[in-house]
């Protein structure tokens, strides 16, 4: 319901902003906007939305507009230029890519502040009534990659249809996994943290990695297209609901959504480690990741309340241990790291160009 209301408010706000200036790609005009606009990751969405609610309640200003477009979609919108028709903040469940940073620079978004807000994990889950799995990283690759090594070591179309064909220790259950689409930072992180490391553990693929890194990356980052991996949109809650309606299926989504739905779904272990706040924070869970917000410094002082919104996001009451974002499923940064990121937010320190 909250997302529906936000979408309606967003449409009205977008029409109202038209009078403030064109703000097109590469534009530098920026008139005042009634409220803050943040867009991007579906994983960061509930955290940004909670901060927006608290900010509006305490500031008395216009309610910030928060949109769930996926990390890629949010950064694309953010990087279109400077002005009221572009977001002030991009929410991201992975670091900004070099190509995205270059798009921003090309379009005049030359001062970007990168702030790490906390941690999350990518979970592989099933309905609570389903079988239990202890995946190895290589099982993820062999089950979900479009191409796998054949009998002669050559890459072939993935023939596996059940999990025990990949690893006899896994259940004799069909491969059917619902996960995020290509625009999602959750998908990007799953490829980087799960599929690629899993591929590197397979001898034939390790040889390809050593000989041709680009080919290895393509193979490691290409999921099945035969409906055994199913793109399910940017709404992680929809994946959770699908698991309860589709017995035997698995889902890939963020840890924060798991915590909110433990009455209906359960996480599976990776290399014997279950996702939890502790295993994500200490890095022992293999699919742990960092979450970010990107702030358009050129909008600070122009969009009313933007700087205060960012500081609310990084406040002890929000991002600290025991803060209200932890109640929503965010795994807080260690105190020293949170203090360092808060200093970045306060100084609005411009990020360096990503290397990849």
mmCIF file of C-alpha atoms in Angstrom:
data_model
loop_
_atom_site.group_PDB
_atom_site.id
_atom_site.type_symbol
_atom_site.label_atom_id
_atom_site.label_comp_id
_atom_site.label_asym_id
_atom_site.label_seq_id
_atom_site.Cartn_x
_atom_site.Cartn_y
_atom_site.Cartn_z
ATOM 1 C CA UNK A 1 0.000 0.000 0.000
ATOM 2 C CA UNK A 2 2.853 2.377 0.830
ATOM 3 C CA UNK A 3 4.369 1.898 -2.624
ATOM 4 C CA UNK A 4 1.036 2.530 -4.324
ATOM 5 C CA UNK A 5 0.584 5.777 -2.404
ATOM 6 C CA UNK A 6 4.152 6.802 -3.155
ATOM 7 C CA UNK A 7 3.648 6.140 -6.848
ATOM 8 C CA UNK A 8 0.567 8.374 -6.876
ATOM 9 C CA UNK A 9 2.384 11.115 -5.005
ATOM 10 C CA UNK A 10 5.371 10.741 -7.342
ATOM 11 C CA UNK A 11 3.208 11.293 -10.446
ATOM 12 C CA UNK A 12 1.705 14.449 -9.001
ATOM 13 C CA UNK A 13 5.097 15.698 -7.847
ATOM 14 C CA UNK A 14 6.640 15.129 -11.264
ATOM 15 C CA UNK A 15 3.957 17.289 -12.929
ATOM 16 C CA UNK A 16 4.501 20.016 -10.361
ATOM 17 C CA UNK A 17 8.228 20.031 -11.000
ATOM 18 C CA UNK A 18 7.813 20.901 -14.656
ATOM 19 C CA UNK A 19 7.588 24.598 -13.832
ATOM 20 C CA UNK A 20 10.944 24.560 -12.069
ATOM 21 C CA UNK A 21 13.153 24.283 -15.174
ATOM 22 C CA UNK A 22 13.930 21.634 -17.745
ATOM 23 C CA UNK A 23 16.882 20.003 -15.951
ATOM 24 C CA UNK A 24 17.504 17.780 -18.978
ATOM 25 C CA UNK A 25 20.547 15.634 -19.605
ATOM 26 C CA UNK A 26 23.637 17.702 -19.207
ATOM 27 C CA UNK A 27 21.573 20.659 -18.041
ATOM 28 C CA UNK A 28 22.713 22.833 -15.176
ATOM 29 C CA UNK A 29 19.540 24.810 -14.425
ATOM 30 C CA UNK A 30 18.062 23.971 -11.057
ATOM 31 C CA UNK A 31 15.021 25.600 -9.572
ATOM 32 C CA UNK A 32 13.740 24.779 -6.090
ATOM 33 C CA UNK A 33 11.777 21.546 -5.779
ATOM 34 C CA UNK A 34 9.025 21.035 -3.226
ATOM 35 C CA UNK A 35 10.692 17.930 -1.807
ATOM 36 C CA UNK A 36 13.631 15.545 -1.948
ATOM 37 C CA UNK A 37 13.665 12.818 -4.592
ATOM 38 C CA UNK A 38 15.458 9.482 -4.034
ATOM 39 C CA UNK A 39 15.282 6.598 -6.519
ATOM 40 C CA UNK A 40 16.909 3.214 -7.011
ATOM 41 C CA UNK A 41 17.417 -0.099 -5.240
ATOM 42 C CA UNK A 42 14.395 -2.094 -4.105
ATOM 43 C CA UNK A 43 16.574 -3.349 -1.238
ATOM 44 C CA UNK A 44 17.366 0.179 -0.031
ATOM 45 C CA UNK A 45 13.778 1.340 -0.689
ATOM 46 C CA UNK A 46 12.327 0.385 2.740
ATOM 47 C CA UNK A 47 15.255 2.055 4.501
ATOM 48 C CA UNK A 48 15.035 5.248 2.433
ATOM 49 C CA UNK A 49 11.262 5.283 2.858
ATOM 50 C CA UNK A 50 11.570 4.969 6.638
ATOM 51 C CA UNK A 51 14.109 7.823 6.735
ATOM 52 C CA UNK A 52 11.786 9.904 4.544
ATOM 53 C CA UNK A 53 8.891 9.324 6.952
ATOM 54 C CA UNK A 54 10.970 10.349 9.956
ATOM 55 C CA UNK A 55 12.492 13.338 8.152
ATOM 56 C CA UNK A 56 9.080 14.644 7.107
ATOM 57 C CA UNK A 57 7.697 14.206 10.616
ATOM 58 C CA UNK A 58 10.559 16.064 12.306
ATOM 59 C CA UNK A 59 11.264 18.739 9.671
ATOM 60 C CA UNK A 60 7.700 19.648 8.811
ATOM 61 C CA UNK A 61 8.752 20.071 5.173
ATOM 62 C CA UNK A 62 7.463 18.346 2.067
ATOM 63 C CA UNK A 63 7.459 14.556 2.167
ATOM 64 C CA UNK A 64 10.429 13.125 0.218
ATOM 65 C CA UNK A 65 9.623 11.136 -2.903
ATOM 66 C CA UNK A 66 11.121 7.626 -2.808
ATOM 67 C CA UNK A 67 10.963 5.304 -5.828
ATOM 68 C CA UNK A 68 11.938 1.657 -6.270
ATOM 69 C CA UNK A 69 13.449 1.432 -9.764
ATOM 70 C CA UNK A 70 16.293 -1.003 -9.134
ATOM 71 C CA UNK A 71 19.881 0.104 -8.610
ATOM 72 C CA UNK A 72 20.606 0.388 -12.329
ATOM 73 C CA UNK A 73 17.398 2.295 -13.045
ATOM 74 C CA UNK A 74 17.944 4.693 -10.156
ATOM 75 C CA UNK A 75 21.530 5.482 -11.099
ATOM 76 C CA UNK A 76 20.538 5.966 -14.744
ATOM 77 C CA UNK A 77 17.929 8.536 -13.704
ATOM 78 C CA UNK A 78 20.367 10.177 -11.273
ATOM 79 C CA UNK A 79 23.005 10.506 -13.983
ATOM 80 C CA UNK A 80 20.766 12.179 -16.575
ATOM 81 C CA UNK A 81 21.790 15.651 -15.467
ATOM 82 C CA UNK A 82 21.474 18.385 -12.862
ATOM 83 C CA UNK A 83 18.059 19.906 -12.260
ATOM 84 C CA UNK A 84 14.639 19.290 -10.741
ATOM 85 C CA UNK A 85 13.706 16.570 -13.241
ATOM 86 C CA UNK A 86 16.501 14.327 -11.932
ATOM 87 C CA UNK A 87 16.798 12.618 -8.517
ATOM 88 C CA UNK A 88 18.826 14.110 -5.689
ATOM 89 C CA UNK A 89 19.770 10.681 -4.343
ATOM 90 C CA UNK A 90 20.396 7.294 -5.968
ATOM 91 C CA UNK A 91 19.858 4.288 -3.694
ATOM 92 C CA UNK A 92 22.120 1.354 -4.543
ATOM 93 C CA UNK A 93 22.715 -2.210 -3.404
ATOM 94 C CA UNK A 94 26.132 -2.274 -5.087
ATOM 95 C CA UNK A 95 28.855 0.299 -5.824
ATOM 96 C CA UNK A 96 28.404 2.650 -8.772
ATOM 97 C CA UNK A 97 30.073 1.253 -11.903
ATOM 98 C CA UNK A 98 32.750 3.059 -13.879
ATOM 99 C CA UNK A 99 30.418 3.270 -16.885
ATOM 100 C CA UNK A 100 27.678 4.834 -14.738
ATOM 101 C CA UNK A 101 30.087 7.335 -13.238
ATOM 102 C CA UNK A 102 31.232 8.313 -16.725
ATOM 103 C CA UNK A 103 27.596 8.807 -17.799
ATOM 104 C CA UNK A 104 27.113 11.134 -14.831
ATOM 105 C CA UNK A 105 30.219 13.124 -15.732
ATOM 106 C CA UNK A 106 29.152 13.372 -19.375
ATOM 107 C CA UNK A 107 25.774 14.782 -18.326
ATOM 108 C CA UNK A 108 27.188 17.367 -15.927
ATOM 109 C CA UNK A 109 26.763 15.420 -12.682
ATOM 110 C CA UNK A 110 30.335 16.067 -11.652
ATOM 111 C CA UNK A 111 30.081 16.065 -7.844
ATOM 112 C CA UNK A 112 28.829 12.771 -6.429
ATOM 113 C CA UNK A 113 29.021 11.800 -2.776
ATOM 114 C CA UNK A 114 29.144 8.039 -2.110
ATOM 115 C CA UNK A 115 27.944 6.996 1.354
ATOM 116 C CA UNK A 116 27.865 3.435 2.646
ATOM 117 C CA UNK A 117 24.804 3.089 4.886
ATOM 118 C CA UNK A 118 25.167 -0.491 6.135
ATOM 119 C CA UNK A 119 25.179 -4.132 5.085
ATOM 120 C CA UNK A 120 22.725 -6.592 3.635
ATOM 121 C CA UNK A 121 22.964 -10.173 2.471
ATOM 122 C CA UNK A 122 21.553 -11.936 -0.554
ATOM 123 C CA UNK A 123 19.600 -14.965 0.547
ATOM 124 C CA UNK A 124 18.426 -18.072 -1.232
ATOM 125 C CA UNK A 125 15.165 -19.029 0.388
ATOM 126 C CA UNK A 126 12.331 -21.524 0.187
ATOM 127 C CA UNK A 127 8.891 -21.809 1.721
ATOM 128 C CA UNK A 128 9.121 -22.967 5.340
ATOM 129 C CA UNK A 129 7.549 -26.283 4.342
ATOM 130 C CA UNK A 130 10.160 -26.900 1.635
ATOM 131 C CA UNK A 131 13.311 -29.025 1.554
ATOM 132 C CA UNK A 132 16.510 -27.732 3.135
ATOM 133 C CA UNK A 133 19.613 -26.982 1.064
ATOM 134 C CA UNK A 134 23.259 -26.446 1.932
ATOM 135 C CA UNK A 135 24.645 -24.965 -1.251
ATOM 136 C CA UNK A 136 28.279 -24.755 -2.221
ATOM 137 C CA UNK A 137 29.154 -21.736 -4.354
ATOM 138 C CA UNK A 138 29.920 -24.016 -7.309
ATOM 139 C CA UNK A 139 26.416 -25.519 -6.978
ATOM 140 C CA UNK A 140 24.945 -22.078 -7.654
ATOM 141 C CA UNK A 141 26.934 -21.752 -10.863
ATOM 142 C CA UNK A 142 26.274 -25.280 -12.085
ATOM 143 C CA UNK A 143 22.562 -24.957 -11.360
ATOM 144 C CA UNK A 144 21.895 -21.467 -12.687
ATOM 145 C CA UNK A 145 24.473 -20.656 -15.388
ATOM 146 C CA UNK A 146 23.398 -20.655 -19.017
ATOM 147 C CA UNK A 147 26.485 -22.656 -20.010
ATOM 148 C CA UNK A 148 28.472 -25.203 -17.995
ATOM 149 C CA UNK A 149 31.441 -27.483 -18.772
ATOM 150 C CA UNK A 150 30.434 -30.655 -20.633
ATOM 151 C CA UNK A 151 32.010 -34.093 -20.455
ATOM 152 C CA UNK A 152 34.951 -33.006 -22.635
ATOM 153 C CA UNK A 153 35.450 -29.721 -20.807
ATOM 154 C CA UNK A 154 33.825 -27.665 -23.555
ATOM 155 C CA UNK A 155 31.044 -25.260 -22.589
ATOM 156 C CA UNK A 156 27.546 -26.554 -23.329
ATOM 157 C CA UNK A 157 23.967 -25.465 -22.661
ATOM 158 C CA UNK A 158 23.138 -26.282 -19.038
ATOM 159 C CA UNK A 159 21.434 -29.712 -19.073
ATOM 160 C CA UNK A 160 20.642 -29.961 -15.324
ATOM 161 C CA UNK A 161 16.970 -29.955 -14.345
ATOM 162 C CA UNK A 162 17.200 -31.110 -10.695
ATOM 163 C CA UNK A 163 19.544 -30.018 -7.908
ATOM 164 C CA UNK A 164 20.801 -33.533 -7.086
ATOM 165 C CA UNK A 165 22.139 -33.843 -10.662
ATOM 166 C CA UNK A 166 24.611 -31.119 -9.676
ATOM 167 C CA UNK A 167 25.422 -32.303 -6.176
ATOM 168 C CA UNK A 168 24.080 -35.616 -4.804
ATOM 169 C CA UNK A 169 23.927 -34.021 -1.349
ATOM 170 C CA UNK A 170 21.214 -31.635 -2.555
ATOM 171 C CA UNK A 171 17.510 -32.613 -2.690
ATOM 172 C CA UNK A 172 16.063 -34.363 -5.716
ATOM 173 C CA UNK A 173 14.033 -31.278 -6.558
ATOM 174 C CA UNK A 174 13.520 -29.425 -9.818
ATOM 175 C CA UNK A 175 15.570 -26.295 -10.440
ATOM 176 C CA UNK A 176 13.146 -23.388 -10.337
ATOM 177 C CA UNK A 177 14.526 -20.115 -9.004
ATOM 178 C CA UNK A 178 12.780 -16.734 -8.941
ATOM 179 C CA UNK A 179 15.149 -13.788 -8.829
ATOM 180 C CA UNK A 180 15.690 -10.121 -9.663
ATOM 181 C CA UNK A 181 15.964 -8.742 -13.223
ATOM 182 C CA UNK A 182 19.076 -7.281 -14.911
ATOM 183 C CA UNK A 183 18.345 -3.737 -13.648
ATOM 184 C CA UNK A 184 18.586 -4.876 -10.029
ATOM 185 C CA UNK A 185 21.614 -4.360 -7.817
ATOM 186 C CA UNK A 186 20.626 -7.559 -6.024
ATOM 187 C CA UNK A 187 21.140 -9.464 -9.270
ATOM 188 C CA UNK A 188 24.491 -7.734 -9.886
ATOM 189 C CA UNK A 189 25.636 -8.618 -6.394
ATOM 190 C CA UNK A 190 24.424 -12.219 -6.737
ATOM 191 C CA UNK A 191 26.502 -12.573 -9.901
ATOM 192 C CA UNK A 192 29.585 -10.992 -8.296
ATOM 193 C CA UNK A 193 29.353 -12.742 -4.907
ATOM 194 C CA UNK A 194 27.813 -16.075 -5.858
ATOM 195 C CA UNK A 195 28.066 -16.997 -9.516
ATOM 196 C CA UNK A 196 31.580 -15.726 -10.302
ATOM 197 C CA UNK A 197 33.294 -17.198 -7.202
ATOM 198 C CA UNK A 198 31.391 -20.430 -7.788
ATOM 199 C CA UNK A 199 32.573 -20.582 -11.392
ATOM 200 C CA UNK A 200 36.177 -20.024 -10.324
ATOM 201 C CA UNK A 201 35.997 -23.197 -8.184
ATOM 202 C CA UNK A 202 35.278 -25.338 -11.268
ATOM 203 C CA UNK A 203 38.570 -26.438 -12.936
ATOM 204 C CA UNK A 204 37.479 -25.897 -16.562
ATOM 205 C CA UNK A 205 36.244 -22.403 -15.764
ATOM 206 C CA UNK A 206 39.313 -21.585 -13.665
ATOM 207 C CA UNK A 207 41.370 -22.329 -16.778
ATOM 208 C CA UNK A 208 39.174 -19.974 -18.838
ATOM 209 C CA UNK A 209 39.546 -17.291 -16.143
ATOM 210 C CA UNK A 210 43.340 -17.580 -16.284
ATOM 211 C CA UNK A 211 43.418 -17.494 -20.098
ATOM 212 C CA UNK A 212 40.609 -15.081 -20.963
ATOM 213 C CA UNK A 213 39.170 -12.979 -18.147
ATOM 214 C CA UNK A 214 36.545 -11.321 -20.342
ATOM 215 C CA UNK A 215 35.126 -14.642 -21.516
ATOM 216 C CA UNK A 216 35.088 -15.926 -17.938
ATOM 217 C CA UNK A 217 33.139 -12.871 -16.766
ATOM 218 C CA UNK A 218 30.597 -13.315 -19.554
ATOM 219 C CA UNK A 219 30.078 -16.974 -18.670
ATOM 220 C CA UNK A 220 29.940 -16.309 -14.922
ATOM 221 C CA UNK A 221 27.435 -13.457 -15.322
ATOM 222 C CA UNK A 222 25.009 -15.132 -17.749
ATOM 223 C CA UNK A 223 22.063 -16.870 -16.119
ATOM 224 C CA UNK A 224 19.863 -19.564 -17.651
ATOM 225 C CA UNK A 225 17.244 -18.471 -20.172
ATOM 226 C CA UNK A 226 15.191 -21.687 -20.217
ATOM 227 C CA UNK A 227 12.735 -20.644 -17.483
ATOM 228 C CA UNK A 228 14.596 -22.446 -14.704
ATOM 229 C CA UNK A 229 15.808 -19.011 -13.584
ATOM 230 C CA UNK A 230 12.827 -16.633 -13.729
ATOM 231 C CA UNK A 231 13.177 -12.837 -13.637
ATOM 232 C CA UNK A 232 10.569 -11.577 -11.194
ATOM 233 C CA UNK A 233 10.681 -7.788 -11.250
ATOM 234 C CA UNK A 234 12.095 -5.308 -8.770
ATOM 235 C CA UNK A 235 9.675 -6.124 -5.947
ATOM 236 C CA UNK A 236 11.411 -8.567 -3.593
ATOM 237 C CA UNK A 237 8.181 -9.006 -1.642
ATOM 238 C CA UNK A 238 6.621 -10.466 -4.803
ATOM 239 C CA UNK A 239 9.351 -13.136 -4.889
ATOM 240 C CA UNK A 240 8.668 -13.981 -1.263
ATOM 241 C CA UNK A 241 4.964 -14.396 -2.016
ATOM 242 C CA UNK A 242 5.739 -16.573 -5.055
ATOM 243 C CA UNK A 243 7.635 -19.077 -2.887
ATOM 244 C CA UNK A 244 4.574 -19.716 -0.763
ATOM 245 C CA UNK A 245 2.407 -20.202 -3.859
ATOM 246 C CA UNK A 246 4.876 -22.359 -5.817
ATOM 247 C CA UNK A 247 5.973 -25.428 -3.804
ATOM 248 C CA UNK A 248 9.524 -26.530 -4.552
ATOM 249 C CA UNK A 249 10.694 -23.168 -5.861
ATOM 250 C CA UNK A 250 13.567 -21.071 -4.515
ATOM 251 C CA UNK A 251 13.964 -17.300 -4.447
ATOM 252 C CA UNK A 252 16.885 -14.864 -4.463
ATOM 253 C CA UNK A 253 16.353 -11.581 -2.590
ATOM 254 C CA UNK A 254 17.713 -9.311 0.127
ATOM 255 C CA UNK A 255 18.158 -10.300 3.780
ATOM 256 C CA UNK A 256 15.930 -7.459 4.971
ATOM 257 C CA UNK A 257 12.969 -9.036 3.156
ATOM 258 C CA UNK A 258 13.778 -12.387 4.749
ATOM 259 C CA UNK A 259 13.600 -10.920 8.251
ATOM 260 C CA UNK A 260 10.181 -9.489 7.512
ATOM 261 C CA UNK A 261 8.836 -12.843 6.251
ATOM 262 C CA UNK A 262 10.335 -15.528 8.489
ATOM 263 C CA UNK A 263 6.853 -16.776 9.256
ATOM 264 C CA UNK A 264 6.493 -18.006 5.657
ATOM 265 C CA UNK A 265 10.009 -18.550 4.235
ATOM 266 C CA UNK A 266 13.366 -19.849 5.456
ATOM 267 C CA UNK A 267 16.950 -19.189 4.286
ATOM 268 C CA UNK A 268 19.261 -21.849 2.940
ATOM 269 C CA UNK A 269 22.911 -22.065 3.941
ATOM 270 C CA UNK A 270 25.871 -21.281 1.671
ATOM 271 C CA UNK A 271 29.061 -23.212 2.427
ATOM 272 C CA UNK A 272 27.427 -24.210 5.716
ATOM 273 C CA UNK A 273 26.802 -20.603 6.832
ATOM 274 C CA UNK A 274 23.296 -19.228 7.361
ATOM 275 C CA UNK A 275 22.565 -15.540 6.722
ATOM 276 C CA UNK A 276 22.205 -13.530 9.930
ATOM 277 C CA UNK A 277 23.049 -10.034 11.111
ATOM 278 C CA UNK A 278 26.269 -11.365 12.650
ATOM 279 C CA UNK A 279 27.448 -13.472 9.683
ATOM 280 C CA UNK A 280 26.687 -10.640 7.261
ATOM 281 C CA UNK A 281 28.482 -8.031 9.390
ATOM 282 C CA UNK A 282 31.605 -10.168 9.878
ATOM 283 C CA UNK A 283 31.692 -11.317 6.242
ATOM 284 C CA UNK A 284 31.504 -15.040 6.981
ATOM 285 C CA UNK A 285 28.290 -15.357 4.976
ATOM 286 C CA UNK A 286 29.507 -15.546 1.352
ATOM 287 C CA UNK A 287 26.714 -13.419 -0.136
ATOM 288 C CA UNK A 288 27.102 -10.387 2.165
ATOM 289 C CA UNK A 289 27.195 -6.943 0.532
ATOM 290 C CA UNK A 290 27.329 -3.226 1.298
ATOM 291 C CA UNK A 291 24.485 -0.780 0.623
ATOM 292 C CA UNK A 292 24.935 2.811 -0.570
ATOM 293 C CA UNK A 293 23.300 6.111 -1.263
ATOM 294 C CA UNK A 294 24.722 8.505 -3.870
ATOM 295 C CA UNK A 295 24.055 12.203 -3.315
ATOM 296 C CA UNK A 296 24.122 14.855 -6.033
ATOM 297 C CA UNK A 297 26.168 17.567 -4.308
ATOM 298 C CA UNK A 298 25.106 20.115 -6.932
ATOM 299 C CA UNK A 299 21.553 19.828 -5.527
ATOM 300 C CA UNK A 300 22.632 20.571 -1.930
ATOM 301 C CA UNK A 301 21.487 24.054 -0.956
ATOM 302 C CA UNK A 302 18.980 24.048 -3.815
ATOM 303 C CA UNK A 303 16.660 21.138 -3.014
ATOM 304 C CA UNK A 304 15.245 22.131 0.391
ATOM 305 C CA UNK A 305 16.357 19.861 3.235
ATOM 306 C CA UNK A 306 18.609 17.570 1.185
ATOM 307 C CA UNK A 307 21.620 17.887 3.478
ATOM 308 C CA UNK A 308 19.433 17.312 6.551
ATOM 309 C CA UNK A 309 17.851 14.246 4.915
ATOM 310 C CA UNK A 310 21.290 12.731 4.315
ATOM 311 C CA UNK A 311 22.361 13.377 7.903
ATOM 312 C CA UNK A 312 19.133 11.827 9.175
ATOM 313 C CA UNK A 313 19.982 8.722 7.110
ATOM 314 C CA UNK A 314 23.383 8.498 8.791
ATOM 315 C CA UNK A 315 22.276 9.452 12.302
ATOM 316 C CA UNK A 316 22.795 7.131 15.256
ATOM 317 C CA UNK A 317 19.021 6.894 15.653
ATOM 318 C CA UNK A 318 18.683 5.611 12.071
ATOM 319 C CA UNK A 319 21.835 3.790 10.935
ATOM 320 C CA UNK A 320 23.365 3.049 14.330
ATOM 321 C CA UNK A 321 23.192 -0.228 16.221
ATOM 322 C CA UNK A 322 19.672 -0.560 17.589
ATOM 323 C CA UNK A 323 18.470 2.225 15.276
ATOM 324 C CA UNK A 324 15.179 2.238 13.470
ATOM 325 C CA UNK A 325 16.758 1.000 10.217
ATOM 326 C CA UNK A 326 18.051 -2.087 11.984
ATOM 327 C CA UNK A 327 14.437 -2.773 12.921
ATOM 328 C CA UNK A 328 13.707 -2.790 9.162
ATOM 329 C CA UNK A 329 16.490 -5.316 8.491
ATOM 330 C CA UNK A 330 19.576 -3.167 7.842
ATOM 331 C CA UNK A 331 22.784 -4.643 9.290
ATOM 332 C CA UNK A 332 24.582 -1.639 10.837
ATOM 333 C CA UNK A 333 28.171 -0.682 10.115
ATOM 334 C CA UNK A 334 30.715 -1.070 12.933
ATOM 335 C CA UNK A 335 30.867 2.111 15.033
ATOM 336 C CA UNK A 336 34.186 3.299 13.611
ATOM 337 C CA UNK A 337 33.067 2.766 10.020
ATOM 338 C CA UNK A 338 29.727 4.445 10.658
ATOM 339 C CA UNK A 339 31.578 7.447 12.103
ATOM 340 C CA UNK A 340 33.794 7.589 8.997
ATOM 341 C CA UNK A 341 30.796 7.434 6.641
ATOM 342 C CA UNK A 342 28.970 10.048 8.710
ATOM 343 C CA UNK A 343 31.992 12.317 8.267
ATOM 344 C CA UNK A 344 31.790 11.829 4.488
ATOM 345 C CA UNK A 345 28.110 12.780 4.611
ATOM 346 C CA UNK A 346 28.739 15.839 6.756
ATOM 347 C CA UNK A 347 31.616 17.109 4.626
ATOM 348 C CA UNK A 348 29.918 16.043 1.377
ATOM 349 C CA UNK A 349 33.220 14.572 0.225
ATOM 350 C CA UNK A 350 33.133 13.942 -3.520
ATOM 351 C CA UNK A 351 33.904 10.368 -4.543
ATOM 352 C CA UNK A 352 36.797 9.308 -6.769
ATOM 353 C CA UNK A 353 36.107 7.648 -10.115
ATOM 354 C CA UNK A 354 35.429 3.876 -9.803
ATOM 355 C CA UNK A 355 38.062 1.645 -11.351
ATOM 356 C CA UNK A 356 35.638 -0.893 -12.842
#
